[in-house]
PDB file of N, CA and C in Angstrom:
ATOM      1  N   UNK L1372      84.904 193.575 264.375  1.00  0.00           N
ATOM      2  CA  UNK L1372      85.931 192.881 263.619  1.00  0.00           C
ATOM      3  C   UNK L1372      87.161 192.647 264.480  1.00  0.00           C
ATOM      4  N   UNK L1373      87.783 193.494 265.705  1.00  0.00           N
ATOM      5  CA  UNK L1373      88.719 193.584 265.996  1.00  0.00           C
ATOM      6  C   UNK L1373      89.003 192.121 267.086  1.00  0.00           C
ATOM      7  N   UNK L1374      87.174 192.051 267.307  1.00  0.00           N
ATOM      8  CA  UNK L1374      86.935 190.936 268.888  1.00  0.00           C
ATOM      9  C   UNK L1374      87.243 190.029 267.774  1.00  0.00           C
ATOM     10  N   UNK L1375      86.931 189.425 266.161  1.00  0.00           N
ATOM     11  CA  UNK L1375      87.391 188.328 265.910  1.00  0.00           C
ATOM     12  C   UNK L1375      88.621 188.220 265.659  1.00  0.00           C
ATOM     13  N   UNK L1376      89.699 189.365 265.220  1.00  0.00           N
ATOM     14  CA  UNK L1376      90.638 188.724 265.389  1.00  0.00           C
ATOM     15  C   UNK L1376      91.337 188.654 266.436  1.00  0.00           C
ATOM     16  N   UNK L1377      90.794 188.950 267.673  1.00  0.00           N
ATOM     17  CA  UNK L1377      91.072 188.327 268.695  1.00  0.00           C
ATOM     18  C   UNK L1377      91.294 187.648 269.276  1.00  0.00           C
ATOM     19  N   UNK L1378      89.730 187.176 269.010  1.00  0.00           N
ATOM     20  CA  UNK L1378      89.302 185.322 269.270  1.00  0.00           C
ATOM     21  C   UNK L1378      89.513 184.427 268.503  1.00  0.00           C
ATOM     22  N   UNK L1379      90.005 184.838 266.916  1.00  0.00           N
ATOM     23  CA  UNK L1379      91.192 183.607 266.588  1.00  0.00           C
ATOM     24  C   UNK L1379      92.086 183.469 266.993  1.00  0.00           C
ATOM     25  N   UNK L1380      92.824 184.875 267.073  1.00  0.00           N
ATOM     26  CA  UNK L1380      94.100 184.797 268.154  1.00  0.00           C
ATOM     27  C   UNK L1380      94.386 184.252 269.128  1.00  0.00           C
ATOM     28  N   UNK L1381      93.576 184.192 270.009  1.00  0.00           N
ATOM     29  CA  UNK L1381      93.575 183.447 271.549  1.00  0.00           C
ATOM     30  C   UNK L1381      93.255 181.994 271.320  1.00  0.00           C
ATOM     31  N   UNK L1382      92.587 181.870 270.008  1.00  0.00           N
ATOM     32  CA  UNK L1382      91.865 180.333 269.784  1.00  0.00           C
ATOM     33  C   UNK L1382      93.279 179.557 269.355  1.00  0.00           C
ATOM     34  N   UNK L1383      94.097 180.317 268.668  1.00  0.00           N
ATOM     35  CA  UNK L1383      95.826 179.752 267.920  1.00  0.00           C
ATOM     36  C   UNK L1383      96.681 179.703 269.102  1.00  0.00           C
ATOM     37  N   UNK L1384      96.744 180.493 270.293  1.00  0.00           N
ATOM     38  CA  UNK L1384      97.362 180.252 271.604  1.00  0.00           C
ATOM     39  C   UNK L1384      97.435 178.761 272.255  1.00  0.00           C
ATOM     40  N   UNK L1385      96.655 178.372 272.361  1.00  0.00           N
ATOM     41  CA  UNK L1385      96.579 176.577 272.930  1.00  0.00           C
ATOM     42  C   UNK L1385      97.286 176.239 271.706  1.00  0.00           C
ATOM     43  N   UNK L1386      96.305 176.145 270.524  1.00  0.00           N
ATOM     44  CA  UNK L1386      97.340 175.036 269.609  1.00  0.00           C
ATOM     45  C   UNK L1386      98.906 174.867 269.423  1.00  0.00           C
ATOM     46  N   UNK L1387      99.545 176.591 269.685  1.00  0.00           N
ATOM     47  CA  UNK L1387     100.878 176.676 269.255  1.00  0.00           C
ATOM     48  C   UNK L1387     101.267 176.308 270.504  1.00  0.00           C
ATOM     49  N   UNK L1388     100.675 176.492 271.804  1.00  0.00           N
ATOM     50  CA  UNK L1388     101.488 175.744 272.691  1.00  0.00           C
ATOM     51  C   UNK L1388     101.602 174.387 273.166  1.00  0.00           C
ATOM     52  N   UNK L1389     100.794 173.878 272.636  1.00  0.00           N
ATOM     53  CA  UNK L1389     100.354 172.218 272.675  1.00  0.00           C
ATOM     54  C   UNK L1389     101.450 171.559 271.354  1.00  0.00           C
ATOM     55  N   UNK L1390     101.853 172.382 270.842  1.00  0.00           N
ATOM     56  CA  UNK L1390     102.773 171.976 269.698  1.00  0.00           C
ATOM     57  C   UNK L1390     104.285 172.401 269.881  1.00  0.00           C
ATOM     58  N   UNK L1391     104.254 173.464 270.867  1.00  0.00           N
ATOM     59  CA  UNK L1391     105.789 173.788 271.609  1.00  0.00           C
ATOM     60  C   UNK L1391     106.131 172.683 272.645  1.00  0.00           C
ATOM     61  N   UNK L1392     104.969 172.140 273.172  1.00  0.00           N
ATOM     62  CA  UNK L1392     105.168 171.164 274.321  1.00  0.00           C
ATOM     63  C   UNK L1392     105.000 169.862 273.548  1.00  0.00           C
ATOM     64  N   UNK L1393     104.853 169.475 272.770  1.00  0.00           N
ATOM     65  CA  UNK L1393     104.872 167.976 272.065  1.00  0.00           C
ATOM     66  C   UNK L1393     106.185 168.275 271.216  1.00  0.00           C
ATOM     67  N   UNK L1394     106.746 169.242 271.201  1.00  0.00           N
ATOM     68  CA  UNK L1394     107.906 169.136 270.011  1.00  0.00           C
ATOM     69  C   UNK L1394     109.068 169.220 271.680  1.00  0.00           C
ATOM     70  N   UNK L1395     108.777 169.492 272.759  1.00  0.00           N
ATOM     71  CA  UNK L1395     109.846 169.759 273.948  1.00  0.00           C
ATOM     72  C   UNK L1395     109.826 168.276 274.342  1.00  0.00           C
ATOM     73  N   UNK L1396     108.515 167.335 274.560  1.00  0.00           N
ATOM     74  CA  UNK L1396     108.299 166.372 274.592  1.00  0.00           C
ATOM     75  C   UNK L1396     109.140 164.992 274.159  1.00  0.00           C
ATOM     76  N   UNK L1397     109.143 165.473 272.790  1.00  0.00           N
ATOM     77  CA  UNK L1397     110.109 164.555 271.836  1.00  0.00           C
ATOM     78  C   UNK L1397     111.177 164.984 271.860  1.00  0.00           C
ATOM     79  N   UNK L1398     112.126 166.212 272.506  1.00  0.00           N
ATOM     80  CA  UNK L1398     113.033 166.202 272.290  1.00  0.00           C
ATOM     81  C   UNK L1398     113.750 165.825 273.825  1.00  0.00           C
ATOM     82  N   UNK L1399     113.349 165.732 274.569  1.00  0.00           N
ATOM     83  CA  UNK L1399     113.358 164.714 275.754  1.00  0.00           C
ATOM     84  C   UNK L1399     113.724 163.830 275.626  1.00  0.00           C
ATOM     85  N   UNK L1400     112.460 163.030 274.845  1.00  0.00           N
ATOM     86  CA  UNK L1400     112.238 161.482 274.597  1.00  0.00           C
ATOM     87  C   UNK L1400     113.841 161.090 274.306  1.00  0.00           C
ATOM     88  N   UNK L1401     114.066 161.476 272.543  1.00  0.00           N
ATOM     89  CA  UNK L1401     114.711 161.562 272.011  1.00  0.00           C
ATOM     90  C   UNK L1401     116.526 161.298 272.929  1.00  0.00           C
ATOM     91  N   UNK L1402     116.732 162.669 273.564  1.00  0.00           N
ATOM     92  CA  UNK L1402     117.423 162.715 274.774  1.00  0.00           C
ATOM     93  C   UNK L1402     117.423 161.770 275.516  1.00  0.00           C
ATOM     94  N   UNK L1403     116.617 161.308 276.020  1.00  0.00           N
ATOM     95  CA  UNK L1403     116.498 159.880 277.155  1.00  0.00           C
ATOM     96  C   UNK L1403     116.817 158.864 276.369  1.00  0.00           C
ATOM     97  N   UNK L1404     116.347 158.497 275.131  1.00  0.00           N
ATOM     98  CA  UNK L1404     116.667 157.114 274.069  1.00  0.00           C
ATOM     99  C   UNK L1404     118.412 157.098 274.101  1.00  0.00           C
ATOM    100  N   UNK L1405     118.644 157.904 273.854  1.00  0.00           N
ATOM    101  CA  UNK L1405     119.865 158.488 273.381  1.00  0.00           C
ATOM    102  C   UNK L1405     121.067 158.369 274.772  1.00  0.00           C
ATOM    103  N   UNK L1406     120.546 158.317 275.645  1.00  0.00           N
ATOM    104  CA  UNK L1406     121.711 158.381 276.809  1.00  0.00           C
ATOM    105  C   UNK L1406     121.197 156.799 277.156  1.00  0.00           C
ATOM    106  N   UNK L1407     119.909 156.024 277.184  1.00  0.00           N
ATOM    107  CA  UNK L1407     120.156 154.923 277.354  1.00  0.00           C
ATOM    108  C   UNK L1407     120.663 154.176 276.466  1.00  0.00           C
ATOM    109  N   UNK L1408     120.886 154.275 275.161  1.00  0.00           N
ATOM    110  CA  UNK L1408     121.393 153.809 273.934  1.00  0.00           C
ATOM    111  C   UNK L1408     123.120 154.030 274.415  1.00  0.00           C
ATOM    112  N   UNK L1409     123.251 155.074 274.744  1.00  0.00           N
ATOM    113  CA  UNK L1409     124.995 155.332 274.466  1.00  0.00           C
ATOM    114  C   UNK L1409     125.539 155.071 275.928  1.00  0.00           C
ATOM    115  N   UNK L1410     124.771 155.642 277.118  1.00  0.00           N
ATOM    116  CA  UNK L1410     124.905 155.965 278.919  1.00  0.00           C
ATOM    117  C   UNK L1410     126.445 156.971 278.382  1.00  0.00           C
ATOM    118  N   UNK L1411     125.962 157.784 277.651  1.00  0.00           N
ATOM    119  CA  UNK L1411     126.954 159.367 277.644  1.00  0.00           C
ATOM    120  C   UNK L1411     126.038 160.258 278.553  1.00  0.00           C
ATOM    121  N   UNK L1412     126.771 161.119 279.008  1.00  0.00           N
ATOM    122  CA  UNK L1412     126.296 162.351 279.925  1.00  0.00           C
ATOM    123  C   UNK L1412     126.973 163.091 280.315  1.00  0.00           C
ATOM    124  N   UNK L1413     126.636 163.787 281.223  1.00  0.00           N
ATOM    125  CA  UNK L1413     127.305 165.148 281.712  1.00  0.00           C
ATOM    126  C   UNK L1413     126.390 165.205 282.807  1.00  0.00           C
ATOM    127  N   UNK L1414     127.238 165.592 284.071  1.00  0.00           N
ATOM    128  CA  UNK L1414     127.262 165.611 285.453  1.00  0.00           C
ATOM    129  C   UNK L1414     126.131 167.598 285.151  1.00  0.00           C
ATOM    130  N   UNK L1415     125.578 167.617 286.831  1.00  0.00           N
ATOM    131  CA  UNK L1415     124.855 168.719 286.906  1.00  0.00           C
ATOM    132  C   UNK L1415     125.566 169.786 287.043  1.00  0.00           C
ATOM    133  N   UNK L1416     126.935 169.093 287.637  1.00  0.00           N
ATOM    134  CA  UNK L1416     127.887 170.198 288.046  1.00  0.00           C
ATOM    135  C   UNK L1416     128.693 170.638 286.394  1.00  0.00           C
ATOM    136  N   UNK L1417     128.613 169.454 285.847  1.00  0.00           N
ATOM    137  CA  UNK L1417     129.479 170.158 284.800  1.00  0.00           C
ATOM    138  C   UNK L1417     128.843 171.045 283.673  1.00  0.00           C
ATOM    139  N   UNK L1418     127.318 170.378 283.414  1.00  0.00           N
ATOM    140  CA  UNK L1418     126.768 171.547 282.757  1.00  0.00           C
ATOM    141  C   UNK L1418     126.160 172.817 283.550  1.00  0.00           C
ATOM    142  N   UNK L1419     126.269 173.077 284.949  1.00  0.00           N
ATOM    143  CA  UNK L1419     126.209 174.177 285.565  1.00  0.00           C
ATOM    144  C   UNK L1419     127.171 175.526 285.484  1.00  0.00           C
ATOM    145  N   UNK L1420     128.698 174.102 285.492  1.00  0.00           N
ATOM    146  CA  UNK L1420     129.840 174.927 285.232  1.00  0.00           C
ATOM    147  C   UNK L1420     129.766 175.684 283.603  1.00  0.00           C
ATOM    148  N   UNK L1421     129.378 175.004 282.791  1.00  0.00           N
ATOM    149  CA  UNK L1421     129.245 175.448 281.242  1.00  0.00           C
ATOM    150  C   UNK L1421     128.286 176.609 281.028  1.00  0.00           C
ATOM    151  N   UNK L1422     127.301 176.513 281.862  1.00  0.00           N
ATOM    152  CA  UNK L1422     126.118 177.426 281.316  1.00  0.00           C
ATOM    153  C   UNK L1422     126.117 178.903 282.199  1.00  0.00           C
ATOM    154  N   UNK L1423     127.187 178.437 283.012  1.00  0.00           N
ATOM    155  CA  UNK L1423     127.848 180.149 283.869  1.00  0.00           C
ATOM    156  C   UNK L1423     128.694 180.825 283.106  1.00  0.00           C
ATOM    157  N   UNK L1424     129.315 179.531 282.693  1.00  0.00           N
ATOM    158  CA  UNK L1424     130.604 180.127 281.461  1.00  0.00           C
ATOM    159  C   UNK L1424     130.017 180.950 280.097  1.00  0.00           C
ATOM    160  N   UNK L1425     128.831 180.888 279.674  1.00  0.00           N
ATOM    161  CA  UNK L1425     128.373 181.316 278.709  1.00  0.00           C
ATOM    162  C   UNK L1425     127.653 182.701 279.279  1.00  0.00           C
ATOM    163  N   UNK L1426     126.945 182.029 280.731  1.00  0.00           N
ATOM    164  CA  UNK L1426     125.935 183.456 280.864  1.00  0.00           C
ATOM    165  C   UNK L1426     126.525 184.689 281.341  1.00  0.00           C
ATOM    166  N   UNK L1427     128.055 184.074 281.510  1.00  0.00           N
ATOM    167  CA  UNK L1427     129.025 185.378 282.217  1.00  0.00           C
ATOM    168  C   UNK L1427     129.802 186.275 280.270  1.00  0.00           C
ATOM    169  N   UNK L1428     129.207 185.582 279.732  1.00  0.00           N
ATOM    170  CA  UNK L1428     129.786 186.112 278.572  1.00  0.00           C
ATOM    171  C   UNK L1428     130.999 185.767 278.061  1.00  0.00           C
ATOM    172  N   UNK L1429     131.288 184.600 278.419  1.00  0.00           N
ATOM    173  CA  UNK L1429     132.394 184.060 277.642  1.00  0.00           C
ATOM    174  C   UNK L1429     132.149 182.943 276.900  1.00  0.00           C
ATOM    175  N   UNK L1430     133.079 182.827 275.890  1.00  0.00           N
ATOM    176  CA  UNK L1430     132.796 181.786 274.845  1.00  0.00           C
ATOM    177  C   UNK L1430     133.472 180.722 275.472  1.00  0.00           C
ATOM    178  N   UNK L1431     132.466 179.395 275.633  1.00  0.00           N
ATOM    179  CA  UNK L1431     132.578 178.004 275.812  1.00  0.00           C
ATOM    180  C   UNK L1431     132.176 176.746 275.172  1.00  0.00           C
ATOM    181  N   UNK L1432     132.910 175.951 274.999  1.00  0.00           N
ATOM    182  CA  UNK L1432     132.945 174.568 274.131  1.00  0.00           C
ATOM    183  C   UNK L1432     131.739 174.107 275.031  1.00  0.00           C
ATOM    184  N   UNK L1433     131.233 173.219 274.638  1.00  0.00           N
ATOM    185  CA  UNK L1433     130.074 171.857 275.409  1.00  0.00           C
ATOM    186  C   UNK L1433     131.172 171.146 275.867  1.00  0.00           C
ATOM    187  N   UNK L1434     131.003 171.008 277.419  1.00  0.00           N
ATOM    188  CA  UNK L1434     131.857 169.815 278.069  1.00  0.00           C
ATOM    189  C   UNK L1434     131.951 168.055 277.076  1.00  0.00           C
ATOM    190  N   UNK L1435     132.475 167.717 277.414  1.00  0.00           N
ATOM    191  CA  UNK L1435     132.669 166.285 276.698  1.00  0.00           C
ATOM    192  C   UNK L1435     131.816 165.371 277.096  1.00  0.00           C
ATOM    193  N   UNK L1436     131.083 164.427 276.545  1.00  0.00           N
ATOM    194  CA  UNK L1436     129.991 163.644 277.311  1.00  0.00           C
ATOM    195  C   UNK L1436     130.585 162.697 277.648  1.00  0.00           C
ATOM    196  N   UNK L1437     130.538 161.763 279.096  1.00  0.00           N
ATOM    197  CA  UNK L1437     131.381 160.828 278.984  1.00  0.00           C
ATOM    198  C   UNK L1437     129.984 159.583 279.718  1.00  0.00           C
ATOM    199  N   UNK L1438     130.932 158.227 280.051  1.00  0.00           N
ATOM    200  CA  UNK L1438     130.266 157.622 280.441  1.00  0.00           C
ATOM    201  C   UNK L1438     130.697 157.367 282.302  1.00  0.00           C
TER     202      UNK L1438
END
């Protein structure tokens, strides 16, 4: 009994990740529509600068998106 719920287990592994990667997929897409629709963004440096600011433990706003 224990090998089947195993081997459903491992059998639900692909699906949930084939569904983490089609939902990362679209939110890309989504992302890309969205900056060619508006051409808003943020430089590498500036969300580099933001995401140090957070991982050092301080509280930070989202830089401003500009064009």
């Amino acid at each position: 009994m224990a090998m089947k719920t195993t081997s459903c287990e491992s059998s639900r592994e692909p699906d949930e990740r084939r569904q983490r990667l089609a939902a990362l997929r679209a939110a890309a897409r989504e992302a890309w529509d969205d900056y060619q629709r508006t051409g808003l963004h943020l430089t590498a440096a500036e969300a580099d600068a933001w995401m140090a600011r957070l991982e050092s433990g301080h509280h930070a706003e989202a830089p401003e998106c500009h064009l």
